[in-house]
Amino acid sequence: RLTQVQGLAYGLPLLSLAFLFGPINILQGMYAKHFGLSLTAIASVLLIARLFDAISDPIIGYCVDRYYARHGNRWPFLVVGSTLFIISSWFLYVPYGFDPDQGHTSVSAGYFLGCLLAYYLSFTLFKIPHLALGSELVGDSQGKNSVFGVTFSVLNSGGYMEVYNLSDLQFVYT
């Protein structure tokens, strides 16, 4: 059985990720208003990025599971994913060459796409092994509900909404 402290220790790293993932919903407005991208370019970038994310998630899940089967842990994915997520978040939210004193600056759609792809990829590199780890921490369904309940609470406190089907512990990405 997992204690409350252990459950909190499992969910707490997600708080920092939730703070970085929460503003993603207003990012389009920032890039249109402050960085000069057209709405058509932004919509195209978002479509490509989400399609990339839909394809990369199962591939990364497969790689994480294969690595776990061979080496017995998922730590390299957690470390690399979280580190790259911080870096990609910086470049996504504060575009290279942006001068706050000057205000408006021009950012290309290619830059936005590259940063967004890195952002989604690095988030997936962390999130998939972290969720797999959570389901392995306890053996019974009530314990798993507790672990993912803590995860859900931590993510919501950071402004990021995610849907869990706790009855059979399937992860649904929205």
PDB file of N, CA and C in Angstrom, residues 81-140:
ATOM      1  N   GLY A  81      13.194  13.441 -20.922  1.00  0.00           N
ATOM      2  CA  GLY A  81      11.929  14.106 -21.235  1.00  0.00           C
ATOM      3  C   GLY A  81      11.710  15.369 -20.424  1.00  0.00           C
ATOM      4  N   SER A  82      11.962  15.303 -19.123  1.00  0.00           N
ATOM      5  CA  SER A  82      11.738  16.492 -18.291  1.00  0.00           C
ATOM      6  C   SER A  82      12.742  17.597 -18.599  1.00  0.00           C
ATOM      7  N   THR A  83      13.988  17.222 -18.855  1.00  0.00           N
ATOM      8  CA  THR A  83      15.001  18.233 -19.180  1.00  0.00           C
ATOM      9  C   THR A  83      14.684  18.913 -20.512  1.00  0.00           C
ATOM     10  N   LEU A  84      14.351  18.118 -21.519  1.00  0.00           N
ATOM     11  CA  LEU A  84      14.010  18.694 -22.823  1.00  0.00           C
ATOM     12  C   LEU A  84      12.714  19.493 -22.767  1.00  0.00           C
ATOM     13  N   PHE A  85      11.797  19.098 -21.891  1.00  0.00           N
ATOM     14  CA  PHE A  85      10.545  19.840 -21.771  1.00  0.00           C
ATOM     15  C   PHE A  85      10.790  21.243 -21.235  1.00  0.00           C
ATOM     16  N   ILE A  86      11.672  21.366 -20.291  1.00  0.00           N
ATOM     17  CA  ILE A  86      12.002  22.685 -19.742  1.00  0.00           C
ATOM     18  C   ILE A  86      12.647  23.556 -20.820  1.00  0.00           C
ATOM     19  N   ILE A  87      13.586  22.977 -21.551  1.00  0.00           N
ATOM     20  CA  ILE A  87      14.286  23.735 -22.594  1.00  0.00           C
ATOM     21  C   ILE A  87      13.333  24.127 -23.722  1.00  0.00           C
ATOM     22  N   SER A  88      12.536  23.173 -24.193  1.00  0.00           N
ATOM     23  CA  SER A  88      11.616  23.479 -25.295  1.00  0.00           C
ATOM     24  C   SER A  88      10.540  24.471 -24.856  1.00  0.00           C
ATOM     25  N   SER A  89      10.133  24.407 -23.597  1.00  0.00           N
ATOM     26  CA  SER A  89       9.163  25.378 -23.084  1.00  0.00           C
ATOM     27  C   SER A  89       9.733  26.784 -23.121  1.00  0.00           C
ATOM     28  N   TRP A  90      10.981  26.899 -22.746  1.00  0.00           N
ATOM     29  CA  TRP A  90      11.616  28.217 -22.765  1.00  0.00           C
ATOM     30  C   TRP A  90      11.591  28.810 -24.173  1.00  0.00           C
ATOM     31  N   PHE A  91      12.018  28.023 -25.153  1.00  0.00           N
ATOM     32  CA  PHE A  91      12.069  28.533 -26.524  1.00  0.00           C
ATOM     33  C   PHE A  91      10.674  28.728 -27.122  1.00  0.00           C
ATOM     34  N   LEU A  92       9.693  27.977 -26.649  1.00  0.00           N
ATOM     35  CA  LEU A  92       8.328  28.148 -27.152  1.00  0.00           C
ATOM     36  C   LEU A  92       7.678  29.394 -26.570  1.00  0.00           C
ATOM     37  N   TYR A  93       7.841  29.612 -25.267  1.00  0.00           N
ATOM     38  CA  TYR A  93       7.179  30.739 -24.610  1.00  0.00           C
ATOM     39  C   TYR A  93       7.963  32.046 -24.700  1.00  0.00           C
ATOM     40  N   VAL A  94       9.268  31.964 -24.905  1.00  0.00           N
ATOM     41  CA  VAL A  94      10.099  33.156 -25.068  1.00  0.00           C
ATOM     42  C   VAL A  94      10.916  32.952 -26.341  1.00  0.00           C
ATOM     43  N   PRO A  95      10.352  33.270 -27.488  1.00  0.00           N
ATOM     44  CA  PRO A  95      11.036  33.002 -28.757  1.00  0.00           C
ATOM     45  C   PRO A  95      12.416  33.632 -28.829  1.00  0.00           C
ATOM     46  N   TYR A  96      13.298  32.919 -29.488  1.00  0.00           N
ATOM     47  CA  TYR A  96      14.670  33.371 -29.651  1.00  0.00           C
ATOM     48  C   TYR A  96      14.683  34.724 -30.355  1.00  0.00           C
ATOM     49  N   GLY A  97      15.397  35.666 -29.792  1.00  0.00           N
ATOM     50  CA  GLY A  97      15.499  36.997 -30.379  1.00  0.00           C
ATOM     51  C   GLY A  97      14.412  37.960 -29.936  1.00  0.00           C
ATOM     52  N   PHE A  98      13.505  37.508 -29.080  1.00  0.00           N
ATOM     53  CA  PHE A  98      12.433  38.384 -28.616  1.00  0.00           C
ATOM     54  C   PHE A  98      12.986  39.358 -27.591  1.00  0.00           C
ATOM     55  N   ASP A  99      12.732  40.626 -27.812  1.00  0.00           N
ATOM     56  CA  ASP A  99      13.159  41.673 -26.891  1.00  0.00           C
ATOM     57  C   ASP A  99      11.916  42.276 -26.247  1.00  0.00           C
ATOM     58  N   PRO A 100      11.698  42.041 -24.948  1.00  0.00           N
ATOM     59  CA  PRO A 100      10.485  42.561 -24.311  1.00  0.00           C
ATOM     60  C   PRO A 100      10.386  44.086 -24.343  1.00  0.00           C
ATOM     61  N   ASP A 101      11.517  44.782 -24.387  1.00  0.00           N
ATOM     62  CA  ASP A 101      11.489  46.241 -24.441  1.00  0.00           C
ATOM     63  C   ASP A 101      10.968  46.738 -25.783  1.00  0.00           C
ATOM     64  N   GLN A 102      11.285  45.978 -26.838  1.00  0.00           N
ATOM     65  CA  GLN A 102      10.865  46.354 -28.174  1.00  0.00           C
ATOM     66  C   GLN A 102       9.408  45.983 -28.432  1.00  0.00           C
ATOM     67  N   GLY A 103       8.924  44.982 -27.727  1.00  0.00           N
ATOM     68  CA  GLY A 103       7.530  44.568 -27.896  1.00  0.00           C
ATOM     69  C   GLY A 103       7.386  43.561 -29.013  1.00  0.00           C
ATOM     70  N   HIS A 104       6.829  44.012 -30.105  1.00  0.00           N
ATOM     71  CA  HIS A 104       6.542  43.109 -31.219  1.00  0.00           C
ATOM     72  C   HIS A 104       7.822  42.664 -31.912  1.00  0.00           C
ATOM     73  N   THR A 105       7.825  41.419 -32.308  1.00  0.00           N
ATOM     74  CA  THR A 105       8.913  40.862 -33.094  1.00  0.00           C
ATOM     75  C   THR A 105       8.319  39.834 -34.037  1.00  0.00           C
ATOM     76  N   SER A 106       9.025  39.514 -35.068  1.00  0.00           N
ATOM     77  CA  SER A 106       8.525  38.552 -36.040  1.00  0.00           C
ATOM     78  C   SER A 106       9.135  37.182 -35.761  1.00  0.00           C
ATOM     79  N   VAL A 107       8.276  36.175 -35.718  1.00  0.00           N
ATOM     80  CA  VAL A 107       8.702  34.798 -35.515  1.00  0.00           C
ATOM     81  C   VAL A 107       8.146  33.994 -36.676  1.00  0.00           C
ATOM     82  N   SER A 108       8.962  33.114 -37.231  1.00  0.00           N
ATOM     83  CA  SER A 108       8.508  32.341 -38.384  1.00  0.00           C
ATOM     84  C   SER A 108       7.637  31.165 -37.939  1.00  0.00           C
ATOM     85  N   ALA A 109       6.818  30.703 -38.854  1.00  0.00           N
ATOM     86  CA  ALA A 109       5.982  29.530 -38.591  1.00  0.00           C
ATOM     87  C   ALA A 109       6.861  28.294 -38.392  1.00  0.00           C
ATOM     88  N   GLY A 110       8.005  28.248 -39.073  1.00  0.00           N
ATOM     89  CA  GLY A 110       8.945  27.134 -38.903  1.00  0.00           C
ATOM     90  C   GLY A 110       9.504  27.072 -37.494  1.00  0.00           C
ATOM     91  N   TYR A 111       9.830  28.239 -36.948  1.00  0.00           N
ATOM     92  CA  TYR A 111      10.317  28.293 -35.563  1.00  0.00           C
ATOM     93  C   TYR A 111       9.240  27.797 -34.607  1.00  0.00           C
ATOM     94  N   PHE A 112       8.026  28.293 -34.795  1.00  0.00           N
ATOM     95  CA  PHE A 112       6.906  27.891 -33.947  1.00  0.00           C
ATOM     96  C   PHE A 112       6.662  26.390 -34.052  1.00  0.00           C
ATOM     97  N   LEU A 113       6.706  25.848 -35.271  1.00  0.00           N
ATOM     98  CA  LEU A 113       6.498  24.419 -35.468  1.00  0.00           C
ATOM     99  C   LEU A 113       7.599  23.599 -34.807  1.00  0.00           C
ATOM    100  N   GLY A 114       8.834  23.991 -35.011  1.00  0.00           N
ATOM    101  CA  GLY A 114       9.951  23.264 -34.398  1.00  0.00           C
ATOM    102  C   GLY A 114       9.874  23.245 -32.884  1.00  0.00           C
ATOM    103  N   CYS A 115       9.574  24.390 -32.308  1.00  0.00           N
ATOM    104  CA  CYS A 115       9.460  24.470 -30.846  1.00  0.00           C
ATOM    105  C   CYS A 115       8.276  23.660 -30.335  1.00  0.00           C
ATOM    106  N   LEU A 116       7.169  23.711 -31.049  1.00  0.00           N
ATOM    107  CA  LEU A 116       5.982  22.979 -30.618  1.00  0.00           C
ATOM    108  C   LEU A 116       6.181  21.468 -30.741  1.00  0.00           C
ATOM    109  N   LEU A 117       6.851  21.025 -31.801  1.00  0.00           N
ATOM    110  CA  LEU A 117       7.144  19.599 -31.940  1.00  0.00           C
ATOM    111  C   LEU A 117       8.072  19.124 -30.818  1.00  0.00           C
ATOM    112  N   ALA A 118       9.098  19.895 -30.527  1.00  0.00           N
ATOM    113  CA  ALA A 118      10.009  19.544 -29.433  1.00  0.00           C
ATOM    114  C   ALA A 118       9.274  19.536 -28.097  1.00  0.00           C
ATOM    115  N   TYR A 119       8.380  20.474 -27.921  1.00  0.00           N
ATOM    116  CA  TYR A 119       7.589  20.598 -26.700  1.00  0.00           C
ATOM    117  C   TYR A 119       6.725  19.363 -26.486  1.00  0.00           C
ATOM    118  N   TYR A 120       5.938  18.972 -27.517  1.00  0.00           N
ATOM    119  CA  TYR A 120       5.074  17.797 -27.395  1.00  0.00           C
ATOM    120  C   TYR A 120       5.879  16.511 -27.254  1.00  0.00           C
ATOM    121  N   LEU A 121       6.966  16.396 -27.999  1.00  0.00           N
ATOM    122  CA  LEU A 121       7.790  15.190 -27.923  1.00  0.00           C
ATOM    123  C   LEU A 121       8.409  15.032 -26.536  1.00  0.00           C
ATOM    124  N   SER A 122       8.947  16.102 -26.003  1.00  0.00           N
ATOM    125  CA  SER A 122       9.576  16.017 -24.689  1.00  0.00           C
ATOM    126  C   SER A 122       8.542  15.773 -23.586  1.00  0.00           C
ATOM    127  N   PHE A 123       7.363  16.351 -23.721  1.00  0.00           N
ATOM    128  CA  PHE A 123       6.312  16.089 -22.741  1.00  0.00           C
ATOM    129  C   PHE A 123       5.927  14.614 -22.765  1.00  0.00           C
ATOM    130  N   THR A 124       5.814  14.047 -23.953  1.00  0.00           N
ATOM    131  CA  THR A 124       5.475  12.630 -24.093  1.00  0.00           C
ATOM    132  C   THR A 124       6.582  11.750 -23.540  1.00  0.00           C
ATOM    133  N   LEU A 125       7.840  12.132 -23.773  1.00  0.00           N
ATOM    134  CA  LEU A 125       8.964  11.351 -23.253  1.00  0.00           C
ATOM    135  C   LEU A 125       8.938  11.256 -21.730  1.00  0.00           C
ATOM    136  N   PHE A 126       8.421  12.281 -21.083  1.00  0.00           N
ATOM    137  CA  PHE A 126       8.296  12.229 -19.624  1.00  0.00           C
ATOM    138  C   PHE A 126       6.999  11.556 -19.192  1.00  0.00           C
ATOM    139  N   LYS A 127       5.908  11.924 -19.803  1.00  0.00           N
ATOM    140  CA  LYS A 127       4.587  11.546 -19.310  1.00  0.00           C
ATOM    141  C   LYS A 127       4.288  10.056 -19.421  1.00  0.00           C
ATOM    142  N   ILE A 128       4.640   9.428 -20.528  1.00  0.00           N
ATOM    143  CA  ILE A 128       4.334   8.008 -20.706  1.00  0.00           C
ATOM    144  C   ILE A 128       5.050   7.143 -19.672  1.00  0.00           C
ATOM    145  N   PRO A 129       6.365   7.282 -19.478  1.00  0.00           N
ATOM    146  CA  PRO A 129       6.989   6.455 -18.442  1.00  0.00           C
ATOM    147  C   PRO A 129       6.526   6.809 -17.027  1.00  0.00           C
ATOM    148  N   HIS A 130       6.172   8.071 -16.816  1.00  0.00           N
ATOM    149  CA  HIS A 130       5.692   8.456 -15.492  1.00  0.00           C
ATOM    150  C   HIS A 130       4.355   7.786 -15.188  1.00  0.00           C
ATOM    151  N   LEU A 131       3.467   7.740 -16.156  1.00  0.00           N
ATOM    152  CA  LEU A 131       2.188   7.058 -15.955  1.00  0.00           C
ATOM    153  C   LEU A 131       2.374   5.561 -15.765  1.00  0.00           C
ATOM    154  N   ALA A 132       3.286   4.974 -16.525  1.00  0.00           N
ATOM    155  CA  ALA A 132       3.561   3.544 -16.377  1.00  0.00           C
ATOM    156  C   ALA A 132       4.122   3.253 -14.980  1.00  0.00           C
ATOM    157  N   LEU A 133       4.977   4.121 -14.502  1.00  0.00           N
ATOM    158  CA  LEU A 133       5.526   3.966 -13.160  1.00  0.00           C
ATOM    159  C   LEU A 133       4.432   4.038 -12.109  1.00  0.00           C
ATOM    160  N   GLY A 134       3.494   4.941 -12.300  1.00  0.00           N
ATOM    161  CA  GLY A 134       2.390   5.078 -11.349  1.00  0.00           C
ATOM    162  C   GLY A 134       1.548   3.828 -11.251  1.00  0.00           C
ATOM    163  N   SER A 135       1.317   3.161 -12.373  1.00  0.00           N
ATOM    164  CA  SER A 135       0.509   1.942 -12.328  1.00  0.00           C
ATOM    165  C   SER A 135       1.263   0.772 -11.721  1.00  0.00           C
ATOM    166  N   GLU A 136       2.591   0.870 -11.654  1.00  0.00           N
ATOM    167  CA  GLU A 136       3.393  -0.209 -11.064  1.00  0.00           C
ATOM    168  C   GLU A 136       3.654  -0.009  -9.572  1.00  0.00           C
ATOM    169  N   LEU A 137       3.369   1.155  -9.050  1.00  0.00           N
ATOM    170  CA  LEU A 137       3.675   1.422  -7.648  1.00  0.00           C
ATOM    171  C   LEU A 137       2.836   0.589  -6.691  1.00  0.00           C
ATOM    172  N   VAL A 138       1.623   0.302  -7.072  1.00  0.00           N
ATOM    173  CA  VAL A 138       0.725  -0.487  -6.223  1.00  0.00           C
ATOM    174  C   VAL A 138       0.084  -1.584  -7.063  1.00  0.00           C
ATOM    175  N   GLY A 139      -0.355  -2.629  -6.405  1.00  0.00           N
ATOM    176  CA  GLY A 139      -0.898  -3.762  -7.124  1.00  0.00           C
ATOM    177  C   GLY A 139      -2.411  -3.778  -7.243  1.00  0.00           C
ATOM    178  N   ASP A 140      -3.101  -3.190  -6.290  1.00  0.00           N
ATOM    179  CA  ASP A 140      -4.571  -3.282  -6.312  1.00  0.00           C
ATOM    180  C   ASP A 140      -5.186  -2.049  -6.968  1.00  0.00           C
TER     181      ASP A 140
END
